[in-house]
Amino acid sequence: MGITVDDLWNLYVGPVEVAKVNTTVQATPVPSADLIPPPPHYYGSLYKGHESSYESELYKTNVNWSFPRTFWWGVASAAYQVEGAAKDEGRGPTIWDVLTHRVTGFTVANQTGDIADNQYYLYKQDIARIAAIGTPAYSFSIAWSRIFPYGRGPVNEQALAHYEDLIDTCIEYGVEPIVTLYHWDLPLYLQNTYGGWLSEEIVDDFVEYARVVFRRFGSKVSKWATLNEPSVFCNTYPLPAGYFKATGIPAKQQPFYCGQSVLLAHARTYRLGKQLMPNSTIFFKNNGGYKIPLTNSTADSLATQRAWDFGEGLWANPTFLGGDYPASVKNYTSTFLRPLTAAERGMLDGSSDIFAHDAYTSQFTSAPDVGIAACLANTSHPLFPTCANTTYQYPASLGGWDIGPAADPGSPWLHKATDWVPRFLHYVQDTWKPVGGIAVTEFGFGEPFEQLKTVLGDIRSDYGRTMYYHDYMEAILQAMSEGVDVVGTLAWSIVDNLEWAQGYTVKFGMQYVNLTTQERSFKASYFEYVRAFQVYQRK
Ligand code: GBH
């Protein structure tokens, strides 16, 4: 490759922090005291209709609520956010190692994933804990740069052996492993060689990576996500200038170059996966949320449609609705992107077995102040090319209230909007008609100011997050009782972890992690999530 992996680290990242524990730790039994659920505070816990004393209309509908036995559920994480062991056992650097180490201020207090939750060594205990509380599935991502330190070229057997043991440990504990191939940790070498996702060259490299992983784990893992939230990682382009190979592609176009590579990589990976593992469920993870026109003006409803098109639609129309972009997206991208060929559209169409959505929140959507047409005519308008505005507040004429309680101020995009979840699920089903149903593959809540708490009992008593899960699960049950085919849920996250640009200052874990001792503690929300299935899932 013309450069050693060590040189890649030394030149582009520099020294990394190393954890005190750096060999695999065996699990110890989870103390039974850790598994005592919290007392019901502030409101009753989930009731089954016929057991409920509630008289309200809402609770009367409970008798129709249930999860079928086939409904799958669990908790989720992503490699860079939990693993640590940054340089260990041959891992190559990724763009996130550069962003956290070199780009001053990119993450809060320049926090990194060097150690994170040290799950690379502590996975056995983590799996023992989630099994002890009754979780049937664990969704994690594999770090591409562990398997291929350069992203292409030589394969690192040590990393394959590591993930093999992680997968085997899950199975040993009766926890189904669900694997994501890519959760934003792009091998640095690929970014520096051809611009990463900006180049279609990445498609071959991604498919080769997938092939190695499918071949090795295909007999043990049957649910696979190819890529996590392309809307998010394609929008990290343009990357900060000066740290990566320069590109001549205009900034606003870069996310769409990335998008086309992603779609092609996904579709080819899907086809390969189905060939190697005919009984598998393969999908990509979309994200966004329900978009509610702020007012009943025509402009706001047009803006809302544009927001769907440039949000979920950019990925979901090609995969579920015939292989091509939504018209509004195509109008824009056709001025610079090559069109997808008929063969590519054919490969894309029907390339996701389920509609997997990371559905955290919902938002009101409106036309830009200058109007949609003026925004579209001005490529430097901050909202161009989507030309839709987002807010979490009702209009002033309705009092300006929040759509629902705000999460931590570090996650201003997240409000509890569980009331809108049934409408959202109907919309997805009606619009994209996924044959295999819908899975909510991430949902969770950054409990406000949790990082400021110092008393373990206060941290564990996460009632904002608990109510989020309580209401969210009810919303799913309601939608299912109305005929929406929801097939699974994965809660974000198994543990507090590196919240990307927010570092460790925003917490999404259903388990607290003491970052000094690496000790884990279940929060109230975890019990509430589990309880939804204890109460409602058919045995
Ligand atoms: C998920 O994305 C990620 O998959 C996961 O890794 C992450 O830890 C989790 O959310 C919690 O954040 O800062 O205003 O530019 C959820 C969808 C979309 C949320 C992009 C953050 C950035 C909004 N994400 N969004 S902003």
Coordinates of C-alpha atoms and ligand atoms in Angstrom, one line a residue:
M1 CA 0.0 0.0 0.0
G2 CA 3.1 2.2 0.0
I3 CA 2.7 3.2 3.7
T4 CA 2.6 1.1 6.9
V5 CA -0.5 1.2 9.2
D6 CA 1.8 2.6 11.9
D7 CA 2.9 5.4 9.7
L8 CA -0.8 6.2 8.9
W9 CA -1.3 6.5 12.7
N10 CA 1.8 8.5 13.3
L11 CA 1.4 10.9 10.4
Y12 CA -2.3 11.6 10.6
V13 CA -3.5 10.9 14.1
G14 CA -0.6 10.8 16.6
P15 CA -0.5 9.1 20.0
V16 CA -3.7 7.5 21.4
E17 CA -4.8 6.8 24.9
V18 CA -4.5 3.2 26.1
A19 CA -6.9 1.6 28.6
K20 CA -5.6 -0.1 31.8
V21 CA -7.5 -3.3 30.8
N22 CA -6.2 -4.5 27.4
T23 CA -6.9 -8.2 27.3
T24 CA -10.3 -9.9 27.0
V25 CA -12.0 -10.1 30.4
Q26 CA -14.1 -13.1 31.3
A27 CA -17.7 -12.4 32.5
T28 CA -18.7 -12.6 36.1
P29 CA -22.3 -13.4 37.1
V30 CA -24.5 -10.3 37.3
P31 CA -25.4 -9.6 40.9
S32 CA -29.1 -10.2 41.5
A33 CA -29.4 -6.8 43.2
D34 CA -28.5 -5.2 39.9
L35 CA -31.6 -6.7 38.4
I36 CA -34.2 -5.2 40.7
P37 CA -36.6 -3.0 38.8
P38 CA -37.3 0.5 40.0
P39 CA -40.5 1.2 41.9
P40 CA -43.2 2.8 39.8
H41 CA -42.8 6.5 40.1
Y42 CA -45.0 9.3 38.8
Y43 CA -47.2 7.1 36.7
G44 CA -48.1 3.5 36.5
S45 CA -45.9 1.2 34.5
L46 CA -47.1 -0.5 31.4
Y47 CA -50.5 -2.2 31.8
K48 CA -52.2 -4.9 29.8
G49 CA -55.6 -3.6 29.0
H50 CA -57.7 -6.2 30.8
E51 CA -55.5 -5.9 33.9
S52 CA -55.7 -2.1 33.9
S53 CA -58.0 -0.1 36.1
Y54 CA -57.7 2.8 33.8
E55 CA -61.0 4.0 32.2
S56 CA -59.6 6.3 29.6
E57 CA -60.1 5.6 25.9
L58 CA -56.4 5.1 25.4
Y59 CA -56.2 2.3 27.9
K60 CA -59.4 0.6 26.7
T61 CA -57.6 0.0 23.4
N62 CA -54.9 -1.9 25.2
V63 CA -56.8 -5.2 24.9
N64 CA -55.8 -5.1 21.2
W65 CA -52.1 -4.5 21.8
S66 CA -49.5 -7.2 21.6
F67 CA -46.2 -8.1 20.0
P68 CA -46.2 -11.4 18.1
R69 CA -43.7 -14.0 19.2
T70 CA -41.7 -13.3 16.0
F71 CA -41.2 -9.7 17.0
W72 CA -37.4 -9.1 17.5
W73 CA -36.0 -6.6 19.9
G74 CA -32.8 -5.6 21.6
V75 CA -30.3 -2.9 22.2
A76 CA -27.7 -1.2 19.9
S77 CA -24.3 0.3 19.7
A78 CA -21.7 1.3 17.1
A79 CA -18.0 0.3 17.0
Y80 CA -16.3 3.7 17.3
Q81 CA -18.7 4.8 20.1
V82 CA -18.1 1.9 22.4
E83 CA -15.0 -0.2 21.5
G84 CA -12.0 1.8 22.4
A85 CA -8.8 -0.2 21.7
A86 CA -8.1 2.3 19.0
K87 CA -4.8 1.0 17.8
D88 CA -5.0 -2.5 19.1
E89 CA -4.8 -5.8 17.3
G90 CA -4.1 -4.1 13.9
R91 CA -6.9 -1.6 13.7
G92 CA -6.2 1.0 11.0
P93 CA -7.1 4.7 11.6
T94 CA -10.4 6.1 10.4
I95 CA -11.6 9.6 9.6
W96 CA -13.0 9.8 13.1
D97 CA -9.6 9.2 14.7
V98 CA -8.4 12.3 12.7
L99 CA -11.5 14.3 13.5
T100 CA -11.3 13.7 17.2
H101 CA -7.5 14.0 17.5
R102 CA -6.5 16.6 15.0
V103 CA -9.5 18.9 14.3
T104 CA -9.5 21.1 17.4
G105 CA -13.0 21.5 18.8
F106 CA -14.6 19.0 16.5
T107 CA -15.7 17.1 19.6
V108 CA -16.6 18.7 22.9
A109 CA -13.3 19.1 24.9
N110 CA -11.6 17.1 22.0
Q111 CA -12.9 13.9 23.5
T112 CA -12.0 10.8 21.5
G113 CA -13.0 7.1 21.2
D114 CA -9.5 5.9 22.1
I115 CA -10.9 4.1 25.2
A116 CA -14.6 4.8 25.1
D117 CA -16.4 1.9 27.0
N118 CA -13.5 -0.4 26.3
Q119 CA -16.0 -2.9 24.9
Y120 CA -13.3 -4.4 22.7
Y121 CA -12.1 -6.1 25.9
L122 CA -15.3 -6.0 28.1
Y123 CA -17.8 -7.5 25.6
K124 CA -18.3 -10.7 27.5
Q125 CA -19.5 -8.8 30.6
D126 CA -21.6 -6.5 28.5
I127 CA -23.3 -9.5 26.8
A128 CA -23.8 -11.2 30.2
R129 CA -25.5 -8.1 31.5
I130 CA -27.9 -7.6 28.7
A131 CA -28.7 -11.3 28.8
A132 CA -29.3 -11.2 32.5
I133 CA -31.9 -8.5 32.2
G134 CA -33.7 -10.4 29.4
T135 CA -32.6 -8.8 26.1
P136 CA -32.9 -11.2 23.2
A137 CA -30.7 -9.3 20.6
Y138 CA -27.6 -7.1 20.5
S139 CA -27.0 -4.9 17.5
F140 CA -23.4 -3.7 17.1
S141 CA -21.2 -2.6 14.2
I142 CA -18.0 -4.0 12.9
A143 CA -15.1 -1.6 12.4
W144 CA -14.1 -1.9 8.7
S145 CA -10.6 -0.7 9.5
R146 CA -10.1 -3.6 11.9
I147 CA -10.9 -6.1 9.2
F148 CA -9.1 -4.2 6.5
P149 CA -6.7 -1.7 8.2
Y150 CA -6.4 0.2 4.9
G151 CA -10.0 -0.4 3.9
R152 CA -8.8 -2.6 1.1
G153 CA -5.8 -5.0 0.6
P154 CA -4.6 -7.2 3.4
V155 CA -7.2 -8.8 5.8
N156 CA -6.5 -8.7 9.5
E157 CA -7.2 -12.2 10.9
Q158 CA -6.9 -11.0 14.5
A159 CA -9.9 -8.7 14.1
L160 CA -12.0 -11.4 12.4
A161 CA -11.2 -13.7 15.4
H162 CA -12.3 -10.9 17.8
Y163 CA -15.7 -10.4 16.1
E164 CA -16.1 -14.2 15.9
D165 CA -15.8 -14.4 19.6
L166 CA -18.1 -11.5 20.1
I167 CA -20.7 -13.2 17.9
D168 CA -20.1 -16.6 19.6
T169 CA -20.5 -15.0 23.0
C170 CA -23.8 -13.5 22.1
I171 CA -25.1 -16.9 20.8
E172 CA -23.8 -18.6 24.0
Y173 CA -25.9 -16.2 26.1
G174 CA -29.0 -16.6 23.9
V175 CA -28.6 -13.1 22.5
E176 CA -29.1 -12.8 18.7
P177 CA -26.2 -10.8 17.1
I178 CA -27.4 -8.2 14.6
V179 CA -24.5 -6.7 12.6
T180 CA -24.1 -3.3 10.9
L181 CA -21.2 -3.2 8.5
Y182 CA -20.7 0.5 8.5
H183 CA -21.4 3.0 11.2
W184 CA -19.5 6.1 9.9
D185 CA -15.9 4.9 10.7
L186 CA -14.4 5.2 7.2
P187 CA -10.9 3.8 6.9
L188 CA -8.6 6.8 6.6
Y189 CA -6.6 5.3 3.8
L190 CA -9.6 5.3 1.5
Q191 CA -10.5 8.9 2.3
N192 CA -6.9 9.9 1.5
T193 CA -6.6 7.7 -1.6
Y194 CA -9.7 8.6 -3.5
G195 CA -11.9 10.8 -1.3
G196 CA -13.8 8.0 0.4
W197 CA -17.5 8.1 -0.3
L198 CA -17.0 10.9 -2.8
S199 CA -15.7 8.4 -5.3
E200 CA -17.4 5.4 -6.8
E201 CA -14.1 3.5 -6.3
I202 CA -15.3 2.8 -2.8
V203 CA -18.1 0.5 -4.0
D204 CA -15.7 -2.3 -4.9
D205 CA -13.8 -1.9 -1.6
F206 CA -17.0 -1.9 0.4
V207 CA -18.3 -5.0 -1.3
E208 CA -15.0 -6.8 -0.8
Y209 CA -15.2 -6.0 2.9
A210 CA -18.8 -7.2 3.1
R211 CA -17.8 -10.4 1.3
V212 CA -15.1 -11.3 3.8
V213 CA -17.5 -10.6 6.7
F214 CA -20.4 -12.4 5.2
R215 CA -18.3 -15.5 4.4
R216 CA -16.9 -15.6 7.9
F217 CA -20.1 -14.9 9.9
G218 CA -22.9 -15.7 7.5
S219 CA -23.8 -18.9 9.2
K220 CA -24.1 -17.3 12.6
V221 CA -25.7 -13.9 11.8
S222 CA -28.9 -13.6 9.9
K223 CA -29.8 -9.9 10.3
W224 CA -27.4 -7.4 8.6
A225 CA -27.5 -3.7 8.2
T226 CA -25.2 -2.5 5.4
L227 CA -24.9 1.2 6.2
N228 CA -26.1 3.3 9.1
E229 CA -27.9 6.6 8.3
P230 CA -26.3 7.7 5.0
S231 CA -28.1 11.1 5.4
V232 CA -25.9 11.8 8.4
F233 CA -22.5 10.5 7.3
C234 CA -22.9 11.9 3.7
N235 CA -23.6 15.3 5.4
T236 CA -20.2 15.2 7.2
Y237 CA -18.9 16.0 3.7
P238 CA -17.3 18.4 3.1
L239 CA -14.8 17.2 5.8
P240 CA -12.8 20.0 7.5
A241 CA -10.2 21.3 5.1
G242 CA -6.6 20.6 5.5
Y243 CA -6.8 17.1 7.2
F244 CA -7.7 14.9 4.3
K245 CA -7.2 14.7 0.5
A246 CA -8.6 17.8 -1.1
T247 CA -11.5 17.5 -3.6
G248 CA -12.7 19.8 -6.4
I249 CA -16.3 18.8 -5.9
P250 CA -18.4 21.8 -4.7
A251 CA -19.3 21.6 -1.0
K252 CA -23.1 21.4 -1.5
Q253 CA -22.7 18.6 -4.1
Q254 CA -20.5 16.4 -2.0
P255 CA -23.3 14.8 0.1
F256 CA -24.9 13.6 -3.2
Y257 CA -21.8 12.1 -4.6
C258 CA -21.5 10.3 -1.3
G259 CA -25.1 9.3 -1.6
Q260 CA -24.7 7.7 -5.0
S261 CA -21.7 5.7 -3.9
V262 CA -23.6 4.6 -0.8
L263 CA -26.7 3.5 -2.8
L264 CA -24.5 1.5 -5.2
A265 CA -22.5 0.0 -2.4
H266 CA -25.6 -0.9 -0.6
A267 CA -27.3 -2.5 -3.5
R268 CA -24.3 -4.6 -4.5
T269 CA -23.8 -5.7 -1.0
Y270 CA -27.4 -6.6 -0.6
R271 CA -27.3 -8.8 -3.8
L272 CA -24.1 -10.5 -2.7
G273 CA -25.5 -11.1 0.8
K274 CA -28.7 -12.7 -0.5
Q275 CA -26.7 -14.9 -2.8
L276 CA -24.4 -16.1 0.1
M277 CA -27.1 -16.1 2.7
P278 CA -30.5 -16.7 1.1
N279 CA -32.4 -16.7 4.4
S280 CA -30.9 -13.6 5.8
T281 CA -32.6 -10.2 6.4
I282 CA -30.5 -7.4 4.9
F283 CA -31.3 -3.7 5.0
F284 CA -29.8 -0.3 5.4
K285 CA -30.7 2.1 8.2
N286 CA -32.6 5.3 7.3
N287 CA -33.2 8.2 9.6
G288 CA -35.2 11.3 10.0
G289 CA -38.6 11.4 11.5
Y290 CA -42.2 12.4 11.0
K291 CA -42.4 15.8 9.2
I292 CA -45.5 17.8 10.1
P293 CA -46.3 20.9 8.0
L294 CA -46.0 23.8 10.4
T295 CA -49.1 25.5 8.9
N296 CA -51.7 24.5 6.3
S297 CA -50.2 26.8 3.7
T298 CA -49.3 25.3 0.3
A299 CA -45.7 26.5 0.7
D300 CA -45.3 24.5 4.0
S301 CA -46.8 21.3 2.5
L302 CA -44.5 21.6 -0.5
A303 CA -41.5 22.2 1.8
T304 CA -42.6 19.1 3.8
Q305 CA -42.6 17.0 0.7
R306 CA -39.1 18.3 -0.2
A307 CA -37.9 17.4 3.3
W308 CA -39.2 13.8 2.9
D309 CA -37.6 13.6 -0.5
F310 CA -34.1 14.9 0.6
G311 CA -34.4 13.0 3.9
E312 CA -35.8 9.5 3.8
G313 CA -36.8 9.5 0.1
L314 CA -33.3 9.9 -1.3
W315 CA -32.5 6.4 0.1
A316 CA -35.9 4.9 0.3
N317 CA -37.2 5.7 -3.2
P318 CA -34.3 4.0 -5.0
T319 CA -34.6 0.9 -2.8
F320 CA -38.4 0.6 -2.4
L321 CA -39.9 2.5 -5.2
G322 CA -38.3 1.4 -8.5
G323 CA -34.6 2.3 -8.3
D324 CA -34.4 6.0 -8.7
Y325 CA -34.3 9.3 -6.7
P326 CA -37.4 11.3 -5.9
A327 CA -38.1 13.8 -8.7
S328 CA -37.1 16.9 -6.6
V329 CA -33.8 15.3 -5.8
K330 CA -33.2 14.1 -9.3
N331 CA -33.9 17.7 -10.6
Y332 CA -31.0 18.9 -8.5
T333 CA -28.5 16.0 -8.8
S334 CA -29.0 15.6 -12.6
T335 CA -27.1 18.9 -13.1
F336 CA -23.9 17.2 -11.8
L337 CA -24.3 13.5 -11.0
R338 CA -24.3 10.8 -13.7
P339 CA -27.7 9.2 -14.0
L340 CA -28.2 5.7 -12.6
T341 CA -28.2 3.1 -15.3
A342 CA -31.1 0.8 -15.9
A343 CA -29.0 -2.1 -14.5
E344 CA -28.2 -0.1 -11.4
R345 CA -31.8 0.9 -10.9
G346 CA -32.8 -2.7 -11.2
M347 CA -30.2 -3.7 -8.7
L348 CA -31.4 -1.0 -6.3
D349 CA -35.1 -1.7 -6.6
G350 CA -36.2 -4.1 -3.9
S351 CA -32.7 -4.1 -2.2
S352 CA -33.9 -3.8 1.4
D353 CA -35.8 -6.7 3.1
I354 CA -37.3 -4.4 5.7
F355 CA -37.7 -0.6 6.2
A356 CA -35.2 0.0 9.0
H357 CA -35.6 3.4 10.5
D358 CA -33.7 5.2 13.3
A359 CA -36.7 7.1 14.4
Y360 CA -35.8 9.3 17.4
T361 CA -38.1 12.3 16.9
S362 CA -40.4 14.3 14.7
Q363 CA -40.3 17.9 13.6
F364 CA -42.5 20.7 12.1
T365 CA -41.5 21.7 8.6
S366 CA -42.0 24.9 6.8
A367 CA -40.9 26.8 3.7
P368 CA -37.8 29.1 4.1
D369 CA -38.6 32.7 4.9
V370 CA -37.7 33.8 1.4
G371 CA -40.0 31.2 -0.1
I372 CA -39.1 27.9 -1.8
A373 CA -38.5 29.4 -5.3
A374 CA -36.1 32.1 -4.0
C375 CA -34.2 29.5 -2.0
L376 CA -33.9 27.1 -5.0
A377 CA -32.6 30.0 -7.1
N378 CA -29.9 30.8 -4.6
T379 CA -27.4 27.9 -4.3
S380 CA -25.7 29.7 -1.3
H381 CA -28.9 29.9 0.7
P382 CA -28.2 27.9 3.9
L383 CA -31.2 25.7 3.3
F384 CA -30.3 24.9 -0.3
P385 CA -31.0 22.4 -1.9
T386 CA -33.7 21.0 0.4
C387 CA -35.2 24.4 1.0
A388 CA -37.2 23.3 3.9
N389 CA -37.0 24.7 7.5
T390 CA -37.3 22.6 10.6
T391 CA -38.6 23.6 14.1
Y392 CA -39.6 21.8 17.2
Q393 CA -42.1 24.4 18.3
Y394 CA -45.7 24.9 17.3
P395 CA -46.3 28.2 15.6
A396 CA -46.6 31.3 17.7
S397 CA -50.4 31.4 16.9
L398 CA -50.6 28.1 18.8
G399 CA -48.5 29.3 21.7
G400 CA -45.1 28.4 20.5
W401 CA -44.9 25.2 22.7
D402 CA -42.5 22.4 22.1
I403 CA -43.6 19.4 20.2
G404 CA -42.6 17.5 23.3
P405 CA -40.0 17.6 26.1
A406 CA -36.5 18.6 24.9
A407 CA -33.6 16.2 25.3
D408 CA -30.2 17.4 26.6
P409 CA -29.3 20.9 25.2
G410 CA -26.3 19.1 23.5
S411 CA -28.8 17.3 21.2
P412 CA -31.1 20.2 20.1
W413 CA -32.4 18.0 17.3
L414 CA -34.1 15.7 19.8
H415 CA -37.5 16.2 21.4
K416 CA -39.7 13.5 22.7
A417 CA -42.4 13.3 20.0
T418 CA -43.8 9.9 20.7
D419 CA -47.4 11.1 20.0
W420 CA -46.4 11.3 16.4
V421 CA -44.9 7.8 16.1
P422 CA -48.2 6.1 15.0
R423 CA -48.6 8.6 12.2
F424 CA -45.0 8.2 11.2
L425 CA -45.2 4.5 11.0
H426 CA -48.4 4.6 8.9
Y427 CA -46.6 7.1 6.6
V428 CA -43.7 4.8 6.0
Q429 CA -45.9 1.8 5.4
D430 CA -48.2 3.7 3.0
T431 CA -45.4 5.5 1.1
W432 CA -42.7 2.9 0.7
K433 CA -44.8 -0.3 1.2
P434 CA -42.0 -2.4 2.6
V435 CA -42.8 -6.0 2.0
G436 CA -40.9 -7.2 5.1
G437 CA -42.4 -4.6 7.4
I438 CA -40.8 -1.8 9.4
A439 CA -38.1 -2.0 12.2
V440 CA -37.3 0.9 14.4
T441 CA -33.6 0.2 14.5
E442 CA -32.6 3.0 16.8
F443 CA -34.6 5.1 19.2
G444 CA -33.5 6.8 22.4
F445 CA -33.3 9.9 24.5
G446 CA -30.4 12.1 25.7
E447 CA -31.7 12.6 29.3
P448 CA -31.3 16.4 30.0
F449 CA -28.2 17.3 32.0
E450 CA -27.5 13.7 32.9
Q451 CA -23.8 14.4 32.7
L452 CA -24.0 16.9 35.5
K453 CA -25.4 14.3 38.0
T454 CA -22.9 12.8 40.5
V455 CA -25.1 10.5 42.6
L456 CA -25.5 7.0 41.0
G457 CA -29.1 6.7 42.2
D458 CA -30.0 10.0 40.5
I459 CA -28.3 8.9 37.2
R460 CA -30.1 5.5 37.2
S461 CA -33.5 7.2 37.9
D462 CA -33.7 8.5 34.3
Y463 CA -37.4 9.3 34.2
G464 CA -37.3 11.4 31.0
R465 CA -35.8 8.5 29.1
T466 CA -38.1 6.0 30.9
M467 CA -41.2 8.0 29.8
Y468 CA -39.8 8.2 26.3
Y469 CA -39.5 4.4 26.1
H470 CA -42.9 3.9 27.8
D471 CA -44.7 6.1 25.5
Y472 CA -42.8 5.0 22.4
M473 CA -43.6 1.3 23.0
E474 CA -47.3 2.2 23.5
A475 CA -47.2 4.2 20.2
I476 CA -45.8 1.2 18.4
L477 CA -48.4 -1.1 19.9
Q478 CA -51.1 1.4 18.9
A479 CA -49.8 1.6 15.3
M480 CA -49.6 -2.2 15.1
S481 CA -53.2 -2.6 16.4
E482 CA -54.1 -0.3 13.5
G483 CA -52.4 -2.5 11.0
V484 CA -48.9 -1.2 10.6
D485 CA -46.4 -4.1 10.2
V486 CA -43.7 -3.3 12.8
V487 CA -41.3 -6.3 13.1
G488 CA -38.6 -5.2 15.5
T489 CA -37.1 -2.6 17.7
L490 CA -33.5 -1.8 18.8
A491 CA -33.0 0.7 21.6
W492 CA -30.1 3.2 21.5
S493 CA -28.1 2.5 23.5
I494 CA -26.8 -0.5 25.4
V495 CA -24.4 1.8 27.4
D496 CA -23.5 5.5 27.6
N497 CA -20.9 6.1 24.8
L498 CA -19.0 8.5 22.7
E499 CA -21.9 10.7 21.3
W500 CA -19.8 11.8 18.3
A501 CA -19.3 15.6 18.3
Q502 CA -20.9 15.8 21.8
G503 CA -18.2 13.5 23.2
Y504 CA -19.2 12.0 26.5
T505 CA -21.3 15.0 27.5
V506 CA -24.7 13.7 26.2
K507 CA -25.8 10.3 27.5
F508 CA -28.0 7.9 25.5
G509 CA -27.2 4.7 27.5
M510 CA -29.8 2.6 29.2
Q511 CA -26.8 1.7 31.3
Y512 CA -24.6 4.2 33.0
V513 CA -20.9 3.7 32.5
N514 CA -18.4 5.0 35.1
L515 CA -15.7 6.0 32.7
T516 CA -13.0 5.7 35.3
T517 CA -13.8 2.2 36.5
Q518 CA -15.7 1.1 33.4
E519 CA -18.4 -0.2 35.7
R520 CA -22.0 -0.5 34.2
S521 CA -25.3 0.1 36.0
F522 CA -28.8 -0.4 34.6
K523 CA -30.9 2.7 34.5
A524 CA -34.7 2.7 35.1
S525 CA -35.3 3.1 31.4
Y526 CA -33.8 -0.3 30.6
F527 CA -36.3 -2.0 32.9
E528 CA -39.2 -0.1 31.3
Y529 CA -38.1 -1.2 27.8
V530 CA -37.8 -4.8 28.9
R531 CA -41.2 -4.6 30.6
A532 CA -42.9 -3.6 27.4
F533 CA -42.2 -7.1 26.1
Q534 CA -42.8 -8.9 29.4
V535 CA -46.3 -7.4 29.4
Y536 CA -47.2 -7.4 25.7
Q537 CA -45.2 -10.1 23.9
R538 CA -47.1 -13.3 23.2
K539 CA -45.3 -16.3 24.8
Ligands
GBH1 C1 -28.0 8.2 15.8 O1 -28.4 9.1 14.8 C2 -26.7 7.6 15.5 O2 -26.8 6.4 14.6 C3 -26.0 7.2 16.7 O3 -24.6 6.8 16.4 C4 -26.0 8.3 17.7 O4 -25.3 8.0 18.9 C5 -27.5 8.5 18.1 O5 -28.2 8.8 16.9 C6 -27.8 9.5 19.1 O6 -27.5 10.8 18.6 O7 -26.5 18.3 15.4 O8 -28.4 19.5 14.5 O9 -26.6 18.8 13.0 C7 -29.6 9.8 15.0 C8 -29.9 10.8 13.9 C9 -29.2 12.8 12.8 C10 -29.1 12.8 15.1 C11 -28.2 13.9 12.7 C12 -28.1 14.0 15.1 C13 -27.4 15.9 13.8 C14 -28.3 17.1 14.0 N1 -28.9 12.0 13.9 N2 -28.3 14.8 13.9 S1 -27.4 18.6 14.2

